[in-house]
mmCIF file of C-alpha atoms in Angstrom:
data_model
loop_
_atom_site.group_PDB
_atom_site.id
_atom_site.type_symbol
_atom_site.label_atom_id
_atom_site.label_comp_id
_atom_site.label_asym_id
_atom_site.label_seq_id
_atom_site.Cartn_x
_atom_site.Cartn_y
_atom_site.Cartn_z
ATOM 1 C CA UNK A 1 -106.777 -46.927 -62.189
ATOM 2 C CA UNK A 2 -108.452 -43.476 -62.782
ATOM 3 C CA UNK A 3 -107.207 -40.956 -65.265
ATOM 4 C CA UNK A 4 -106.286 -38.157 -62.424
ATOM 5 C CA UNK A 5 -104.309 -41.593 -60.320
ATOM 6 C CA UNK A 6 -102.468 -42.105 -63.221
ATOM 7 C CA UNK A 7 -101.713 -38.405 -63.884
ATOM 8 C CA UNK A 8 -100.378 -38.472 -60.633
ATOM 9 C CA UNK A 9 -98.351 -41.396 -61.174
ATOM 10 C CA UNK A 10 -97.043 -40.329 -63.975
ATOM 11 C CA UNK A 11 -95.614 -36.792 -62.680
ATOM 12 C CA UNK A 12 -94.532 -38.949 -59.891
ATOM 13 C CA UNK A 13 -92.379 -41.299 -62.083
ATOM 14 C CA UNK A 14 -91.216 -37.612 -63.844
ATOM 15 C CA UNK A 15 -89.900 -36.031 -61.065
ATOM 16 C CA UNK A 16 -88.065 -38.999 -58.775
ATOM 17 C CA UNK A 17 -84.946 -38.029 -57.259
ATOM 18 C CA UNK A 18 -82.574 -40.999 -58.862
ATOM 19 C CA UNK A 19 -79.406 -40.713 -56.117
ATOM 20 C CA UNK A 20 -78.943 -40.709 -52.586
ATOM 21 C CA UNK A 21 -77.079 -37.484 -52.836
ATOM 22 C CA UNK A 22 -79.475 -35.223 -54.764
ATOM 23 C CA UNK A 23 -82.260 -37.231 -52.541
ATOM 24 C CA UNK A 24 -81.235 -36.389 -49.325
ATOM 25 C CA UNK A 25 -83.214 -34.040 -46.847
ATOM 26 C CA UNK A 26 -85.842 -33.410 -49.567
ATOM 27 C CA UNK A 27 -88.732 -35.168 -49.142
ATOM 28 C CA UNK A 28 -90.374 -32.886 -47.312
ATOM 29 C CA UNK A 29 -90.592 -30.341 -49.927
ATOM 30 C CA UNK A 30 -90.935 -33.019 -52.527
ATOM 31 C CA UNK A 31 -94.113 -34.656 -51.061
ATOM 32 C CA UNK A 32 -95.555 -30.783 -50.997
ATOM 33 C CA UNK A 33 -94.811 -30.669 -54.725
ATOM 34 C CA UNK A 34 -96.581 -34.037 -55.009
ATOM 35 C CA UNK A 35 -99.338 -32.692 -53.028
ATOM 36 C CA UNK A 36 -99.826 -29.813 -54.657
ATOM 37 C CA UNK A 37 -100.234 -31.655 -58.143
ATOM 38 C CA UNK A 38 -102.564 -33.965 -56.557
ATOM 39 C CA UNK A 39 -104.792 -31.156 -54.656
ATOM 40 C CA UNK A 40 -104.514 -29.589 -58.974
ATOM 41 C CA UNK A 41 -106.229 -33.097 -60.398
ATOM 42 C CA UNK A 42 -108.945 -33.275 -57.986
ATOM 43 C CA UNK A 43 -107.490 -35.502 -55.206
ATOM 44 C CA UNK A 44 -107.462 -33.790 -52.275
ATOM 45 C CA UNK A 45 -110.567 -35.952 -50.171
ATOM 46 C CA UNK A 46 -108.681 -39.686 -52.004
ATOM 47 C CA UNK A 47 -105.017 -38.808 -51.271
ATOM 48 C CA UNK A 48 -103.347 -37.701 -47.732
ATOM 49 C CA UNK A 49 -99.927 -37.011 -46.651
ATOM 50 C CA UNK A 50 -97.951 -40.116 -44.963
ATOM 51 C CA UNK A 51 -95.647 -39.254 -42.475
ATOM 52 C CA UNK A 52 -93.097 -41.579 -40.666
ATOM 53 C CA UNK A 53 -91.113 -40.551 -37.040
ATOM 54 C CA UNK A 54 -87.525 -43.035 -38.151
ATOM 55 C CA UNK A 55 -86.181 -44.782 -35.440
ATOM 56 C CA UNK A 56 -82.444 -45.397 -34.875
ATOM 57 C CA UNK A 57 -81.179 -44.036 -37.706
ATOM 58 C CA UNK A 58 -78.138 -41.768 -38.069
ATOM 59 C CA UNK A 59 -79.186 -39.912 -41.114
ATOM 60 C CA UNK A 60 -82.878 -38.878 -40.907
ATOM 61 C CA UNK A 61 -85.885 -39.104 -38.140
ATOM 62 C CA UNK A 62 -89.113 -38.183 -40.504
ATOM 63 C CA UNK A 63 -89.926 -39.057 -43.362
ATOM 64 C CA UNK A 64 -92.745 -37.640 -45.656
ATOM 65 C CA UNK A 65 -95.123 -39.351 -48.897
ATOM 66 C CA UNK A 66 -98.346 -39.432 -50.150
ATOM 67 C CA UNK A 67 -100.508 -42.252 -49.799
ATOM 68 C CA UNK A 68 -101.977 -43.609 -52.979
ATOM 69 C CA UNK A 69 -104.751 -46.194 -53.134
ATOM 70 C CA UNK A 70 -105.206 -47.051 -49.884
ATOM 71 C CA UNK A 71 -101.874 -49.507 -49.372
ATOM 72 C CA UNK A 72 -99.845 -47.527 -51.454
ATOM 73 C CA UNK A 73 -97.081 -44.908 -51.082
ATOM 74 C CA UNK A 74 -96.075 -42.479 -53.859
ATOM 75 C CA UNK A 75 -92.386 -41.380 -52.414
ATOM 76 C CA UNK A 76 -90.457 -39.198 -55.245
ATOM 77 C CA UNK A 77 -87.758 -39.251 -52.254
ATOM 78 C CA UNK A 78 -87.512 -43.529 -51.763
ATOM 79 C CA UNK A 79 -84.010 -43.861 -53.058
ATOM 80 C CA UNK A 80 -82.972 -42.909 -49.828
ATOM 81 C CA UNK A 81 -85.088 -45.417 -48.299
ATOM 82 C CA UNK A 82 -84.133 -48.788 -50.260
ATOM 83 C CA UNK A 83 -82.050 -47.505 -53.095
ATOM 84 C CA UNK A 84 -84.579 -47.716 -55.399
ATOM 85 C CA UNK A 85 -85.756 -44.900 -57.284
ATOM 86 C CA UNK A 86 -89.314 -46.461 -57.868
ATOM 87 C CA UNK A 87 -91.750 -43.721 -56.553
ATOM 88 C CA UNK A 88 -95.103 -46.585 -56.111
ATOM 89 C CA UNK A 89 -94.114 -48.465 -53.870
ATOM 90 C CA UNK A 90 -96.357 -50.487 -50.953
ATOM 91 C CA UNK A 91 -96.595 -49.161 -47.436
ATOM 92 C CA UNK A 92 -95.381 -52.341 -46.059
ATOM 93 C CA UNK A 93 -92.570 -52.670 -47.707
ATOM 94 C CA UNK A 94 -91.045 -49.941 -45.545
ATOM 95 C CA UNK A 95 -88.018 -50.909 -43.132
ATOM 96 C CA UNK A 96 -89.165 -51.856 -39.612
ATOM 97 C CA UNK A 97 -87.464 -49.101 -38.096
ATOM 98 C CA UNK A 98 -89.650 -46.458 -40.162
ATOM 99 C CA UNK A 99 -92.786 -48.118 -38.062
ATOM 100 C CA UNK A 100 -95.988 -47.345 -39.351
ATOM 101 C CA UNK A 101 -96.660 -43.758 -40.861
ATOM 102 C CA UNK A 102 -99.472 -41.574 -39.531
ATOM 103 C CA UNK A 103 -101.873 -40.127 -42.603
ATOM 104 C CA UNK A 104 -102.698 -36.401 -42.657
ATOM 105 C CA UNK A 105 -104.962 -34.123 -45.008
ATOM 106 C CA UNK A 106 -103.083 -32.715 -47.990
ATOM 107 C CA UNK A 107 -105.294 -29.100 -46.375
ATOM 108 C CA UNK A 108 -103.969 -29.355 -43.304
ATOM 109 C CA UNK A 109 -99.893 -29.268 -44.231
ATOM 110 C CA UNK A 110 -100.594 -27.181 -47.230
ATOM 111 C CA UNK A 111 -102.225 -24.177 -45.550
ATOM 112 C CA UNK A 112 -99.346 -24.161 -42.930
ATOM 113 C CA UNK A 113 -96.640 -23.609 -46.265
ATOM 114 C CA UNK A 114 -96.465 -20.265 -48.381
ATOM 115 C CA UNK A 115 -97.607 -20.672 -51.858
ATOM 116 C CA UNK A 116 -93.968 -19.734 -52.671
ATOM 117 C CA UNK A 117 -92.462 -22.294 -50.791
ATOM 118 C CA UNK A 118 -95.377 -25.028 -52.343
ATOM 119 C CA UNK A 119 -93.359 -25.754 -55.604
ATOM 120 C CA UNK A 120 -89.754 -25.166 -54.464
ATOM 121 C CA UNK A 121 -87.263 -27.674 -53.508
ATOM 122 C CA UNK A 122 -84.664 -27.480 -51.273
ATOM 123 C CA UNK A 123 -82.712 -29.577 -48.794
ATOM 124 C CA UNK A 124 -83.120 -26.963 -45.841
ATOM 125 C CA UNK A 125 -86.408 -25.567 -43.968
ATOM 126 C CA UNK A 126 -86.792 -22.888 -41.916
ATOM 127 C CA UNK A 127 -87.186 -23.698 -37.834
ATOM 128 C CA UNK A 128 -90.448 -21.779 -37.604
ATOM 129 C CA UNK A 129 -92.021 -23.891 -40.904
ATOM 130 C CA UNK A 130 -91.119 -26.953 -39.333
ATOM 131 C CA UNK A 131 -92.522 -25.727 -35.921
ATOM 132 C CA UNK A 132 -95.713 -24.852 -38.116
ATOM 133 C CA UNK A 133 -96.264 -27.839 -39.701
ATOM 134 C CA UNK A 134 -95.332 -30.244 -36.399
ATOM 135 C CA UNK A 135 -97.399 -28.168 -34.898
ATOM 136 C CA UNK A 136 -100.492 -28.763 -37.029
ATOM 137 C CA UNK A 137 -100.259 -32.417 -37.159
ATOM 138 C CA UNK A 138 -100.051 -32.832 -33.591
ATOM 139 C CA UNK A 139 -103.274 -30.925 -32.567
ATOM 140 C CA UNK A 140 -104.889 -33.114 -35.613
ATOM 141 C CA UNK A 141 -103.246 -36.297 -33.742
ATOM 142 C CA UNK A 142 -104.737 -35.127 -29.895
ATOM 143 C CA UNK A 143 -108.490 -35.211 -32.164
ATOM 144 C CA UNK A 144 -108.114 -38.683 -33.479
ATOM 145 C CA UNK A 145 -110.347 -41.260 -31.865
ATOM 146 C CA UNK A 146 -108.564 -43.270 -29.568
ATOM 147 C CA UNK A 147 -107.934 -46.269 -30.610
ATOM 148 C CA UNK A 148 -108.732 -49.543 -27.818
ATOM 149 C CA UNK A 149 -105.465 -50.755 -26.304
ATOM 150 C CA UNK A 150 -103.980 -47.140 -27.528
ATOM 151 C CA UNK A 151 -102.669 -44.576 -25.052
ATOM 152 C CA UNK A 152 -104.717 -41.106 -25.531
ATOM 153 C CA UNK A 153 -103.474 -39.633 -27.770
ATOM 154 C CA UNK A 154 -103.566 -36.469 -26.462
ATOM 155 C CA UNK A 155 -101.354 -37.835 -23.993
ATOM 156 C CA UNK A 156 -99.117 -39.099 -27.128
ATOM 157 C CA UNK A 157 -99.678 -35.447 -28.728
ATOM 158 C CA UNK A 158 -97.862 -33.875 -25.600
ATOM 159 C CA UNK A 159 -95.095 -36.256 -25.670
ATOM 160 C CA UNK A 160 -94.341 -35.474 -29.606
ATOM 161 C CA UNK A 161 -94.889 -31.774 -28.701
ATOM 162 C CA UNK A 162 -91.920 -32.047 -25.862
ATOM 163 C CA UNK A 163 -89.716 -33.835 -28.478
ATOM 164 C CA UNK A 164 -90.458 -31.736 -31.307
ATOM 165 C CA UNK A 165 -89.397 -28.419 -29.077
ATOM 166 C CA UNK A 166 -86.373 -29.891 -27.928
ATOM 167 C CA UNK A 167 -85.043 -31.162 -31.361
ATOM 168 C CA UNK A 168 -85.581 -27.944 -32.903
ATOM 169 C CA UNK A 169 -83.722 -26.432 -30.083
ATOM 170 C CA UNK A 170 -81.106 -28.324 -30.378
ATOM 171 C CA UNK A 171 -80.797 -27.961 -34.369
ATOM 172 C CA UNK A 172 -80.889 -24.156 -33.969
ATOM 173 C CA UNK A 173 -78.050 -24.265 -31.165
ATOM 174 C CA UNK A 174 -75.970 -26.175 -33.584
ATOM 175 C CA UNK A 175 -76.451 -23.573 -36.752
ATOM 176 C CA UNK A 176 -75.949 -20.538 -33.915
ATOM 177 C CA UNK A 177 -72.592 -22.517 -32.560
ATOM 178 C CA UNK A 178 -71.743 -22.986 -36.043
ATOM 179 C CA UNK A 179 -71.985 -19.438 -36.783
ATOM 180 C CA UNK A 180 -70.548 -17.885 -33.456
ATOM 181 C CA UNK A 181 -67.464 -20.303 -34.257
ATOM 182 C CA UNK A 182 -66.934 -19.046 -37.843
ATOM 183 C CA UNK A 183 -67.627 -14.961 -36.857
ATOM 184 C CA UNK A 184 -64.444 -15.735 -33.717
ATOM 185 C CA UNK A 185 -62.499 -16.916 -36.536
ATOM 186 C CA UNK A 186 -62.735 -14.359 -38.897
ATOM 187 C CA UNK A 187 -62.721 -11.266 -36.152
ATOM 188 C CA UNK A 188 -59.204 -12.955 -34.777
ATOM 189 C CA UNK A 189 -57.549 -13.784 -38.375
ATOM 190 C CA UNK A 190 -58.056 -9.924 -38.891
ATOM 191 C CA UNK A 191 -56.571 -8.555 -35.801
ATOM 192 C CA UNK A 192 -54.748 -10.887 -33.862
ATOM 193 C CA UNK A 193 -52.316 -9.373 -31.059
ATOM 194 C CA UNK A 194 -48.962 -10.313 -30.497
ATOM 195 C CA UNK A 195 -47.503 -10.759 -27.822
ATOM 196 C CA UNK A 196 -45.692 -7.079 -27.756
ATOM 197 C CA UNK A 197 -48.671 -5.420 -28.688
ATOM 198 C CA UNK A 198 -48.617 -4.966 -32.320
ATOM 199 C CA UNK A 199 -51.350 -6.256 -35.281
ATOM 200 C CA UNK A 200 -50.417 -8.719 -37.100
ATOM 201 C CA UNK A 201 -52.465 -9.425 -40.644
ATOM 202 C CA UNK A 202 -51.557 -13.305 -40.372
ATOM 203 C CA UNK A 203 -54.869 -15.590 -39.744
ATOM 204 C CA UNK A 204 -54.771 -16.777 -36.612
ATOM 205 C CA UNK A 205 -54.867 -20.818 -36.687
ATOM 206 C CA UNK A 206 -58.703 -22.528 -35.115
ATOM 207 C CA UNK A 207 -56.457 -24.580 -33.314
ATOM 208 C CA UNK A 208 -54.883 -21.589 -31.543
ATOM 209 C CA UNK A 209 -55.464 -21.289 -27.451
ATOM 210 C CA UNK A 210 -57.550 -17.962 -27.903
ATOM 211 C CA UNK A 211 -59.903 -20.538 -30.156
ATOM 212 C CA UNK A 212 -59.900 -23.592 -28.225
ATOM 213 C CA UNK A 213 -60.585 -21.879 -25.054
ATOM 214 C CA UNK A 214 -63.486 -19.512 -26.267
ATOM 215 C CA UNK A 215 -64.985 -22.946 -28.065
ATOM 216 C CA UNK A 216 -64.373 -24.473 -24.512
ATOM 217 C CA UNK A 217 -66.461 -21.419 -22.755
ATOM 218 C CA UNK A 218 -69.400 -21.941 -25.444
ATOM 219 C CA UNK A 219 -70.056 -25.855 -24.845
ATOM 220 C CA UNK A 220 -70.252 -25.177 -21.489
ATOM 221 C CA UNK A 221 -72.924 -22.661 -21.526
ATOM 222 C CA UNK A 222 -74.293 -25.049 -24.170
ATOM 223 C CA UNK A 223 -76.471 -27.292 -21.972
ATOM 224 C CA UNK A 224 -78.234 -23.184 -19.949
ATOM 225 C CA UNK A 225 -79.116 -22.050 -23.795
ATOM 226 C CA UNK A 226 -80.591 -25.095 -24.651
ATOM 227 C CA UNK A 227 -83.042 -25.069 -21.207
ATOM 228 C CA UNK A 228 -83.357 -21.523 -21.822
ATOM 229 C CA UNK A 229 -84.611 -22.127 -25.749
ATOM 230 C CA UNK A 230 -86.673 -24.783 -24.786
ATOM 231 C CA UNK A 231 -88.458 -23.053 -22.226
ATOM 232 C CA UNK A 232 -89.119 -20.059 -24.508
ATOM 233 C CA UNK A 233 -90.354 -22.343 -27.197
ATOM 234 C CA UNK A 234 -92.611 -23.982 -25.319
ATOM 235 C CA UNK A 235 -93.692 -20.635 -23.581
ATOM 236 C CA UNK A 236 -94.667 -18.663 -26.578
ATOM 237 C CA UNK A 237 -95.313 -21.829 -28.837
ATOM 238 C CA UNK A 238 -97.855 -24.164 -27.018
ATOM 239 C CA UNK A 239 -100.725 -21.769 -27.907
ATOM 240 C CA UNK A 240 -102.822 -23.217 -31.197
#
């Protein structure tokens, strides 16, 4: 093993996330930081982003690593995978469910990310990042030379594209339900009206009618904003 491979090993093995709690929904930003100190040794053309689409899992769908000598995986983030902190790891050795990961130029994810961004961590990203990124790898997917046996893949591209759109959709109708829920809240414990008129300064329960039926009202228009954000995402998205 080279000097820069075990450099990177070694920074690897330094920064590991060691629980499941401190672990979770970072690997994104913890690959960049990974990639970032292997684009610093000299890596960039030996070492490539891995990136796995989970299946049937409740807690994550994507999963990100380096590759690392061909049939390895350095994953700072693989506690969450197995339990086991161990950042080298083989590719095989991945569940089942996590399929096999797709490999992507360290360039080609870093340009999409601010230099600021590059060495931070954090468990949440920002929609349009994400969109970015997905984005990115998907026009580098419809390139790829079709494989025999292997549906096009720009036919695959467009299918990741229409998932892609609709789970960030989704994810920001949640925070923007989320939000709406907790501004109701607070506007009605500060002025809720009684029944002969006057203000009372007591918070007014989530469980109250007024609550219930205004959360009713929102999950049925629900299903119209999602349509409607989908459609605008794919609108004023699709170019590249």
């Amino acid at each position: 093993m080279s000097r820069r491979y075990q450099s990177l090993l070694k920074f690897a093995r330094k920064n590991r996330f060691s629980s499941l709690q401190e672990s979770y929904g970072a690997c994104f930003h913890a690959a960049l930081q990974i990639g970032v100190r292997a684009r610093e040794l000299g890596l960039e053309d030996r070492v490539r982003f891995l990136h796995w689409r989970v299946r049937n899992d409740a807690n994550f769908r994507e999963h990100w690593a380096l590759s690392f000598r061909k049939r390895h995986a350095l994953d700072v983030t693989a506690v969450q995978v197995d339990g086991d902190p161990n950042p080298l790891r083989t590719i095989d050795s991945y569940p089942l469910h996590f399929g096999t990961p797709r490999d992507y130029p360290l360039s080609l994810i870093l340009r999409q990310v601010p230099s600021s961004l590059q060495a931070a961590s954090g468990d949440r990203v920002a929609a349009a990042l994400i969109w970015r990124v997905q984005r990115s790898m998907i026009v580098y997917d419809s390139r790829r030379t079709p494989m025999p046996g292997v549906i096009s893949p720009l036919f695959t591209a467009a299918g990741r594209l229409t998932e892609t759109l609709f789970v960030l959709s989704l994810h920001g109708l949640s925070n923007w339900a989320r939000g709406r829920l907790t501004t109701l809240e607070s506007r009605l414990s500060r002025s809720a009206v009684l029944p002969h008129g006057a203000l009372s300064n007591s918070p007014v329960s989530p469980e109250s009618p007024l609550v219930r039926a205004r959360v009713r009202r929102a999950a049925v228009e629900a299903p119209h904003r999602v349509a409607r954000a989908v459609c605008a995402l794919f609108f004023l998205g699709v170019p590249v």
